[in-house]
């Protein structure tokens, strides 16, 4: 049962680390985990299920490897494909743009007709505004290793359990 491909972009290693945690918890359901800097459009298009991780940089922008890959998403058809998102940011230092990149990626995936799963409640987070809030919830799992690293393991476990249920994994 190898169904999920996980792609991440990570500048200092935080998003990469969470990608590994998610993969560990999904076990046999994971086909592979890959840095988006060495991924192709075909890698994404050929997946049965996608999990995409992105950190936010430069005041609300995509992490640089995602930034480079992003234009290629314009030509991709994700019709009906389940896609779950997770994002890393700093909810105190960048309280007005917390995890914005996850929102940028969300809107692109919706444009590509992907079926986004794994929405996550905003309760218990301290931030002012976030471009990753869609209809009152995060459009994926939001994490903050700088200030709330002690909550990451619990949040990941809760979210992976939820996504498993939504995807029937
Ligand atoms: C220069 C700089 C700009 C950042 N900009 C944002 C931002 O706009 N929004 C946010 O939520 N986090 C921001 N962050 C925090 C990073 O997203 C956070 O450190 C994240 O864990 C980095 O993950 P990575 O190592 O996987 O790239 C910024 C960090 C730095 C150093």
Short mmCIF file of N, CA, C and O in Angstrom, two decimals, residues 19-131:
data_model
loop_
_atom_site.label_atom_id
_atom_site.label_comp_id
_atom_site.label_asym_id
_atom_site.label_seq_id
_atom_site.Cartn_x
_atom_site.Cartn_y
_atom_site.Cartn_z
N UNK A 19 8.24 16.78 7.69
CA UNK A 19 7.91 15.83 6.62
C UNK A 19 8.29 14.41 7.05
O UNK A 19 7.54 13.45 6.82
N UNK A 20 9.45 14.27 7.70
CA UNK A 20 9.88 12.95 8.18
C UNK A 20 8.95 12.43 9.28
O UNK A 20 8.62 11.24 9.32
N UNK A 21 8.55 13.33 10.16
CA UNK A 21 7.63 12.91 11.24
C UNK A 21 6.32 12.39 10.66
O UNK A 21 5.79 11.35 11.09
N UNK A 22 5.80 13.12 9.68
CA UNK A 22 4.53 12.72 9.06
C UNK A 22 4.71 11.37 8.35
O UNK A 22 3.87 10.48 8.47
N UNK A 23 5.82 11.23 7.64
CA UNK A 23 6.09 9.97 6.93
C UNK A 23 6.18 8.81 7.91
O UNK A 23 5.64 7.73 7.66
N UNK A 24 6.87 9.02 9.03
CA UNK A 24 7.00 7.96 10.03
C UNK A 24 5.62 7.51 10.50
O UNK A 24 5.36 6.32 10.66
N UNK A 25 4.76 8.48 10.72
CA UNK A 25 3.44 8.14 11.25
C UNK A 25 2.54 7.48 10.20
O UNK A 25 1.66 6.69 10.54
N UNK A 26 2.77 7.81 8.94
CA UNK A 26 1.94 7.20 7.89
C UNK A 26 2.47 5.83 7.46
O UNK A 26 1.76 5.04 6.84
N UNK A 27 3.72 5.55 7.80
CA UNK A 27 4.29 4.22 7.57
C UNK A 27 4.17 3.75 6.13
O UNK A 27 4.58 4.45 5.20
N UNK A 28 3.60 2.56 5.95
CA UNK A 28 3.52 1.92 4.64
C UNK A 28 2.70 2.68 3.61
O UNK A 28 2.76 2.39 2.42
N UNK A 29 1.90 3.63 4.07
CA UNK A 29 1.07 4.39 3.13
C UNK A 29 1.93 5.35 2.30
O UNK A 29 1.47 5.88 1.30
N UNK A 30 3.19 5.56 2.72
CA UNK A 30 4.05 6.54 2.04
C UNK A 30 4.90 5.87 0.96
O UNK A 30 5.59 4.89 1.20
N UNK A 31 4.81 6.43 -0.23
CA UNK A 31 5.63 5.94 -1.34
C UNK A 31 7.04 6.54 -1.24
O UNK A 31 8.02 5.83 -1.29
N UNK A 32 7.12 7.87 -1.11
CA UNK A 32 8.41 8.51 -0.84
C UNK A 32 8.22 9.93 -0.33
O UNK A 32 7.14 10.51 -0.45
N UNK A 33 9.32 10.45 0.24
CA UNK A 33 9.39 11.84 0.69
C UNK A 33 10.47 12.51 -0.15
O UNK A 33 11.57 11.96 -0.29
N UNK A 34 10.18 13.67 -0.73
CA UNK A 34 11.16 14.28 -1.64
C UNK A 34 11.20 15.81 -1.48
O UNK A 34 10.14 16.45 -1.32
N UNK A 35 12.40 16.35 -1.52
CA UNK A 35 12.58 17.80 -1.52
C UNK A 35 12.03 18.34 -2.84
O UNK A 35 12.36 17.81 -3.91
N UNK A 36 11.23 19.40 -2.78
CA UNK A 36 10.63 19.94 -4.00
C UNK A 36 11.71 20.44 -4.98
O UNK A 36 11.48 20.49 -6.19
N UNK A 37 12.90 20.74 -4.45
CA UNK A 37 13.98 21.22 -5.32
C UNK A 37 14.49 20.12 -6.25
O UNK A 37 15.12 20.40 -7.26
N UNK A 38 14.19 18.85 -5.92
CA UNK A 38 14.61 17.77 -6.83
C UNK A 38 13.40 16.98 -7.33
O UNK A 38 13.52 15.81 -7.67
N UNK A 39 12.26 17.64 -7.39
CA UNK A 39 11.04 16.98 -7.87
C UNK A 39 10.65 17.51 -9.24
O UNK A 39 11.05 18.60 -9.63
N UNK A 40 9.88 16.70 -9.97
CA UNK A 40 9.38 17.11 -11.28
C UNK A 40 7.86 17.23 -11.23
O UNK A 40 7.22 16.69 -10.32
N UNK A 41 7.32 17.88 -12.22
CA UNK A 41 5.86 17.97 -12.33
C UNK A 41 5.25 16.58 -12.40
O UNK A 41 4.20 16.31 -11.80
N UNK A 42 5.93 15.67 -13.12
CA UNK A 42 5.42 14.30 -13.26
C UNK A 42 5.36 13.60 -11.90
O UNK A 42 4.46 12.79 -11.66
N UNK A 43 6.33 13.90 -11.04
CA UNK A 43 6.32 13.30 -9.69
C UNK A 43 5.03 13.66 -8.96
O UNK A 43 4.42 12.83 -8.28
N UNK A 44 4.63 14.91 -9.09
CA UNK A 44 3.41 15.35 -8.40
C UNK A 44 2.17 14.81 -9.11
O UNK A 44 1.27 14.27 -8.47
N UNK A 45 2.15 14.95 -10.43
CA UNK A 45 0.96 14.55 -11.18
C UNK A 45 0.71 13.05 -11.07
O UNK A 45 -0.43 12.60 -11.10
N UNK A 46 1.78 12.26 -10.91
CA UNK A 46 1.65 10.80 -10.89
C UNK A 46 1.29 10.23 -9.53
O UNK A 46 1.12 9.02 -9.39
N UNK A 47 1.19 11.09 -8.52
CA UNK A 47 0.89 10.59 -7.18
C UNK A 47 -0.59 10.28 -7.03
O UNK A 47 -1.43 10.95 -7.61
N UNK A 48 -0.87 9.25 -6.24
CA UNK A 48 -2.27 8.96 -5.93
C UNK A 48 -2.79 10.01 -4.93
O UNK A 48 -3.90 10.51 -5.06
N UNK A 49 -1.95 10.30 -3.94
CA UNK A 49 -2.27 11.29 -2.91
C UNK A 49 -1.02 12.13 -2.64
O UNK A 49 0.09 11.59 -2.60
N UNK A 50 -1.22 13.43 -2.45
CA UNK A 50 -0.09 14.32 -2.20
C UNK A 50 -0.17 14.93 -0.81
O UNK A 50 -1.25 15.31 -0.35
N UNK A 51 0.99 15.02 -0.15
CA UNK A 51 1.13 15.86 1.03
C UNK A 51 2.24 16.85 0.73
O UNK A 51 3.35 16.45 0.36
N UNK A 52 1.93 18.14 0.84
CA UNK A 52 2.88 19.19 0.46
C UNK A 52 3.19 20.07 1.66
O UNK A 52 2.28 20.60 2.31
N UNK A 53 4.48 20.24 1.95
CA UNK A 53 4.90 21.06 3.08
C UNK A 53 5.68 22.28 2.61
O UNK A 53 6.59 22.16 1.79
N UNK A 54 5.33 23.45 3.16
CA UNK A 54 6.00 24.69 2.76
C UNK A 54 6.17 25.61 3.96
O UNK A 54 5.27 25.74 4.78
N UNK A 55 7.34 26.23 4.07
CA UNK A 55 7.53 27.26 5.08
C UNK A 55 7.34 28.62 4.43
O UNK A 55 7.37 28.75 3.21
N UNK A 56 7.12 29.63 5.28
CA UNK A 56 6.90 31.00 4.79
C UNK A 56 8.15 31.83 5.06
O UNK A 56 8.72 31.78 6.14
N UNK A 57 8.56 32.59 4.05
CA UNK A 57 9.74 33.44 4.16
C UNK A 57 9.46 34.81 3.59
O UNK A 57 8.46 35.00 2.88
N UNK A 58 10.34 35.76 3.89
CA UNK A 58 10.31 37.08 3.25
C UNK A 58 8.96 37.77 3.37
O UNK A 58 8.39 38.22 2.36
N UNK A 59 8.44 37.82 4.57
CA UNK A 59 7.16 38.50 4.81
C UNK A 59 6.03 37.94 3.96
O UNK A 59 5.45 38.64 3.12
N UNK A 60 5.72 36.71 4.19
CA UNK A 60 4.52 36.13 3.57
C UNK A 60 4.73 35.45 2.24
O UNK A 60 3.75 35.19 1.53
N UNK A 61 5.98 35.13 1.91
CA UNK A 61 6.24 34.51 0.60
C UNK A 61 6.54 33.01 0.72
O UNK A 61 6.85 32.51 1.80
N UNK A 62 6.47 32.33 -0.41
CA UNK A 62 6.82 30.92 -0.48
C UNK A 62 8.30 30.71 -0.17
O UNK A 62 9.14 31.53 -0.55
N UNK A 63 8.62 29.62 0.48
CA UNK A 63 10.02 29.19 0.65
C UNK A 63 10.66 29.12 -0.74
O UNK A 63 9.99 28.80 -1.72
N UNK A 64 11.95 29.40 -0.83
CA UNK A 64 12.56 29.67 -2.14
C UNK A 64 12.50 28.50 -3.14
O UNK A 64 12.36 28.72 -4.34
N UNK A 65 12.60 27.27 -2.67
CA UNK A 65 12.52 26.13 -3.61
C UNK A 65 11.10 25.97 -4.16
O UNK A 65 10.91 25.64 -5.34
N UNK A 66 10.12 26.23 -3.31
CA UNK A 66 8.73 26.22 -3.80
C UNK A 66 8.50 27.38 -4.77
O UNK A 66 7.78 27.25 -5.76
N UNK A 67 9.11 28.51 -4.44
CA UNK A 67 8.99 29.69 -5.31
C UNK A 67 9.47 29.34 -6.72
O UNK A 67 8.83 29.68 -7.72
N UNK A 68 10.60 28.63 -6.81
CA UNK A 68 11.15 28.25 -8.11
C UNK A 68 10.25 27.24 -8.81
O UNK A 68 10.07 27.27 -10.01
N UNK A 69 9.68 26.31 -8.06
CA UNK A 69 8.86 25.25 -8.66
C UNK A 69 7.48 25.77 -9.08
O UNK A 69 6.87 25.24 -10.01
N UNK A 70 7.03 26.79 -8.39
CA UNK A 70 5.63 27.23 -8.46
C UNK A 70 5.09 27.43 -9.89
O UNK A 70 3.98 26.96 -10.19
N UNK A 71 5.82 28.11 -10.78
CA UNK A 71 5.27 28.33 -12.14
C UNK A 71 4.93 27.02 -12.85
O UNK A 71 4.01 26.99 -13.67
N UNK A 72 5.64 25.94 -12.51
CA UNK A 72 5.38 24.66 -13.17
C UNK A 72 4.01 24.09 -12.80
O UNK A 72 3.46 23.25 -13.50
N UNK A 73 3.47 24.54 -11.68
CA UNK A 73 2.16 24.04 -11.26
C UNK A 73 1.04 24.52 -12.19
O UNK A 73 -0.04 23.94 -12.23
N UNK A 74 1.33 25.58 -12.96
CA UNK A 74 0.30 26.11 -13.85
C UNK A 74 -0.18 25.09 -14.87
O UNK A 74 -1.33 25.11 -15.29
N UNK A 75 0.72 24.20 -15.27
CA UNK A 75 0.34 23.26 -16.32
C UNK A 75 -0.11 21.91 -15.80
O UNK A 75 -0.27 20.96 -16.58
N UNK A 76 -0.34 21.78 -14.52
CA UNK A 76 -0.58 20.46 -13.94
C UNK A 76 -2.08 20.26 -13.68
O UNK A 76 -2.76 21.19 -13.27
N UNK A 77 -2.56 19.06 -13.96
CA UNK A 77 -3.98 18.76 -13.71
C UNK A 77 -4.06 17.83 -12.51
O UNK A 77 -3.62 16.69 -12.57
N UNK A 78 -4.64 18.33 -11.43
CA UNK A 78 -4.75 17.52 -10.21
C UNK A 78 -6.21 17.13 -9.97
O UNK A 78 -6.62 16.88 -8.83
N UNK A 79 -6.98 17.08 -11.03
CA UNK A 79 -8.43 16.83 -10.94
C UNK A 79 -8.78 15.73 -9.93
O UNK A 79 -8.43 14.56 -10.13
N UNK A 80 -9.42 16.13 -8.84
CA UNK A 80 -9.90 15.17 -7.85
C UNK A 80 -8.83 14.54 -6.97
O UNK A 80 -9.16 13.77 -6.07
N UNK A 81 -7.57 14.86 -7.22
CA UNK A 81 -6.50 14.23 -6.43
C UNK A 81 -6.49 14.78 -5.00
O UNK A 81 -6.48 15.99 -4.80
N UNK A 82 -6.49 13.89 -3.99
CA UNK A 82 -6.41 14.39 -2.61
C UNK A 82 -5.05 15.03 -2.34
O UNK A 82 -4.01 14.44 -2.64
N UNK A 83 -5.09 16.22 -1.77
CA UNK A 83 -3.87 16.96 -1.44
C UNK A 83 -4.01 17.49 -0.01
O UNK A 83 -4.98 18.19 0.30
N UNK A 84 -3.06 17.16 0.85
CA UNK A 84 -3.05 17.70 2.21
C UNK A 84 -1.83 18.60 2.35
O UNK A 84 -0.76 18.31 1.80
N UNK A 85 -1.99 19.70 3.05
CA UNK A 85 -0.92 20.71 3.17
C UNK A 85 -0.46 20.85 4.61
O UNK A 85 -1.27 20.74 5.54
N UNK A 86 0.83 21.14 4.78
CA UNK A 86 1.29 21.58 6.09
C UNK A 86 2.26 22.74 5.89
O UNK A 86 2.94 22.83 4.86
N UNK A 87 2.28 23.64 6.88
CA UNK A 87 3.09 24.84 6.73
C UNK A 87 3.81 25.19 8.03
O UNK A 87 3.31 24.98 9.12
N UNK A 88 5.03 25.69 7.86
CA UNK A 88 5.83 26.14 8.99
C UNK A 88 5.96 27.65 8.94
O UNK A 88 6.16 28.22 7.87
N UNK A 89 5.85 28.28 10.12
CA UNK A 89 6.01 29.72 10.19
C UNK A 89 6.31 30.14 11.61
O UNK A 89 6.50 29.29 12.49
N UNK A 90 6.35 31.44 11.82
CA UNK A 90 6.64 31.99 13.14
C UNK A 90 5.46 32.89 13.52
O UNK A 90 5.30 33.98 12.98
N UNK A 91 4.64 32.40 14.44
CA UNK A 91 3.37 33.07 14.73
C UNK A 91 3.54 34.30 15.61
O UNK A 91 2.60 35.08 15.77
N UNK A 92 4.72 34.51 16.19
CA UNK A 92 4.97 35.70 16.99
C UNK A 92 5.76 36.73 16.18
O UNK A 92 5.35 37.87 16.06
N UNK A 93 6.86 36.29 15.60
CA UNK A 93 7.72 37.19 14.83
C UNK A 93 7.05 37.69 13.56
O UNK A 93 7.34 38.79 13.09
N UNK A 94 6.18 36.86 12.98
CA UNK A 94 5.51 37.22 11.72
C UNK A 94 4.01 37.02 11.90
O UNK A 94 3.33 36.37 11.10
N UNK A 95 3.50 37.62 12.98
CA UNK A 95 2.12 37.43 13.40
C UNK A 95 1.10 37.89 12.36
O UNK A 95 -0.03 37.41 12.33
N UNK A 96 1.51 38.81 11.51
CA UNK A 96 0.59 39.32 10.49
C UNK A 96 0.65 38.54 9.19
O UNK A 96 -0.19 38.76 8.29
N UNK A 97 1.60 37.62 9.08
CA UNK A 97 1.74 36.82 7.84
C UNK A 97 2.01 35.37 8.19
O UNK A 97 2.75 34.68 7.50
N UNK A 98 1.38 34.91 9.25
CA UNK A 98 1.71 33.57 9.74
C UNK A 98 1.32 32.48 8.72
O UNK A 98 0.15 32.37 8.33
N UNK A 99 2.30 31.73 8.32
CA UNK A 99 2.08 30.60 7.39
C UNK A 99 1.38 31.02 6.10
O UNK A 99 0.66 30.20 5.50
N UNK A 100 1.60 32.25 5.66
CA UNK A 100 0.95 32.71 4.43
C UNK A 100 1.23 31.80 3.24
O UNK A 100 0.39 31.62 2.36
N UNK A 101 2.44 31.24 3.20
CA UNK A 101 2.83 30.43 2.03
C UNK A 101 1.90 29.22 1.87
O UNK A 101 1.63 28.80 0.74
N UNK A 102 1.42 28.69 2.98
CA UNK A 102 0.50 27.55 2.86
C UNK A 102 -0.79 27.99 2.15
O UNK A 102 -1.36 27.24 1.35
N UNK A 103 -1.20 29.23 2.41
CA UNK A 103 -2.38 29.77 1.72
C UNK A 103 -2.12 29.98 0.24
O UNK A 103 -3.00 29.73 -0.60
N UNK A 104 -0.91 30.42 -0.10
CA UNK A 104 -0.55 30.62 -1.51
C UNK A 104 -0.60 29.28 -2.24
O UNK A 104 -1.17 29.15 -3.34
N UNK A 105 -0.02 28.27 -1.61
CA UNK A 105 -0.01 26.93 -2.21
C UNK A 105 -1.45 26.38 -2.32
O UNK A 105 -1.82 25.79 -3.34
N UNK A 106 -2.23 26.60 -1.29
CA UNK A 106 -3.63 26.14 -1.29
C UNK A 106 -4.38 26.69 -2.51
O UNK A 106 -5.04 25.94 -3.23
N UNK A 107 -4.25 28.00 -2.73
CA UNK A 107 -5.02 28.60 -3.83
C UNK A 107 -4.56 28.05 -5.18
O UNK A 107 -5.38 27.83 -6.08
N UNK A 108 -3.28 27.77 -5.31
CA UNK A 108 -2.79 27.18 -6.57
C UNK A 108 -3.32 25.76 -6.75
O UNK A 108 -3.72 25.38 -7.85
N UNK A 109 -3.32 24.98 -5.67
CA UNK A 109 -3.80 23.60 -5.77
C UNK A 109 -5.29 23.58 -6.13
O UNK A 109 -5.73 22.75 -6.93
N UNK A 110 -6.04 24.50 -5.58
CA UNK A 110 -7.47 24.59 -5.92
C UNK A 110 -7.63 24.94 -7.40
O UNK A 110 -8.45 24.37 -8.10
N UNK A 111 -6.79 25.87 -7.88
CA UNK A 111 -6.81 26.24 -9.31
C UNK A 111 -6.54 25.04 -10.20
O UNK A 111 -7.08 24.91 -11.29
N UNK A 112 -5.67 24.14 -9.69
CA UNK A 112 -5.30 22.93 -10.45
C UNK A 112 -6.32 21.80 -10.23
O UNK A 112 -6.10 20.67 -10.65
N UNK A 113 -7.42 22.13 -9.54
CA UNK A 113 -8.53 21.19 -9.30
C UNK A 113 -8.20 20.08 -8.32
O UNK A 113 -8.86 19.03 -8.31
N UNK A 114 -7.17 20.28 -7.49
CA UNK A 114 -6.89 19.30 -6.42
C UNK A 114 -7.97 19.35 -5.36
O UNK A 114 -8.62 20.37 -5.16
N UNK A 115 -8.13 18.23 -4.67
CA UNK A 115 -9.14 18.11 -3.61
C UNK A 115 -8.44 18.24 -2.26
O UNK A 115 -7.89 17.27 -1.75
N UNK A 116 -8.44 19.45 -1.70
CA UNK A 116 -7.65 19.69 -0.49
C UNK A 116 -8.37 19.12 0.74
O UNK A 116 -9.54 19.40 0.98
N UNK A 117 -7.64 18.29 1.47
CA UNK A 117 -8.14 17.71 2.72
C UNK A 117 -7.22 18.18 3.86
O UNK A 117 -6.20 18.81 3.62
N UNK A 118 -7.60 17.86 5.09
CA UNK A 118 -6.72 18.16 6.22
C UNK A 118 -6.81 19.57 6.74
O UNK A 118 -5.83 20.10 7.27
N UNK A 119 -7.97 20.20 6.61
CA UNK A 119 -8.16 21.52 7.23
C UNK A 119 -8.01 21.37 8.74
O UNK A 119 -8.31 20.32 9.30
N UNK A 120 -7.56 22.44 9.39
CA UNK A 120 -7.16 22.32 10.79
C UNK A 120 -7.65 23.54 11.58
O UNK A 120 -7.53 24.67 11.09
N UNK A 121 -8.20 23.33 12.79
CA UNK A 121 -8.73 24.46 13.56
C UNK A 121 -7.67 25.46 13.99
O UNK A 121 -6.51 25.08 14.23
N UNK A 122 -8.05 26.71 14.11
CA UNK A 122 -7.10 27.77 14.48
C UNK A 122 -7.01 27.94 15.99
O UNK A 122 -6.19 28.73 16.47
N UNK A 123 -7.83 27.20 16.73
CA UNK A 123 -7.82 27.32 18.20
C UNK A 123 -6.44 26.98 18.75
O UNK A 123 -5.81 26.01 18.32
N UNK A 124 -6.00 27.76 19.74
CA UNK A 124 -4.74 27.46 20.41
C UNK A 124 -3.53 28.06 19.73
O UNK A 124 -2.41 27.84 20.17
N UNK A 125 -3.75 28.82 18.65
CA UNK A 125 -2.63 29.50 17.97
C UNK A 125 -2.66 30.99 18.32
O UNK A 125 -3.74 31.55 18.50
N UNK A 126 -1.48 31.60 18.40
CA UNK A 126 -1.38 33.03 18.68
C UNK A 126 -0.82 33.74 17.45
O UNK A 126 0.38 33.70 17.22
N UNK A 127 -1.67 34.34 16.66
CA UNK A 127 -1.21 35.14 15.52
C UNK A 127 -2.30 36.16 15.22
O UNK A 127 -3.44 36.00 15.65
N UNK A 128 -1.93 37.20 14.48
CA UNK A 128 -2.93 38.24 14.16
C UNK A 128 -3.67 37.88 12.88
O UNK A 128 -4.88 37.75 12.88
N UNK A 129 -2.93 37.69 11.81
CA UNK A 129 -3.58 37.34 10.55
C UNK A 129 -2.75 36.29 9.82
O UNK A 129 -1.53 36.21 9.99
N UNK A 130 -3.44 35.50 9.01
CA UNK A 130 -2.76 34.47 8.23
C UNK A 130 -3.48 34.26 6.91
O UNK A 130 -4.70 34.09 6.88
N UNK A 131 -2.70 34.26 5.85
CA UNK A 131 -3.25 33.97 4.53
C UNK A 131 -3.59 32.50 4.36
O UNK A 131 -4.09 32.08 3.31
#
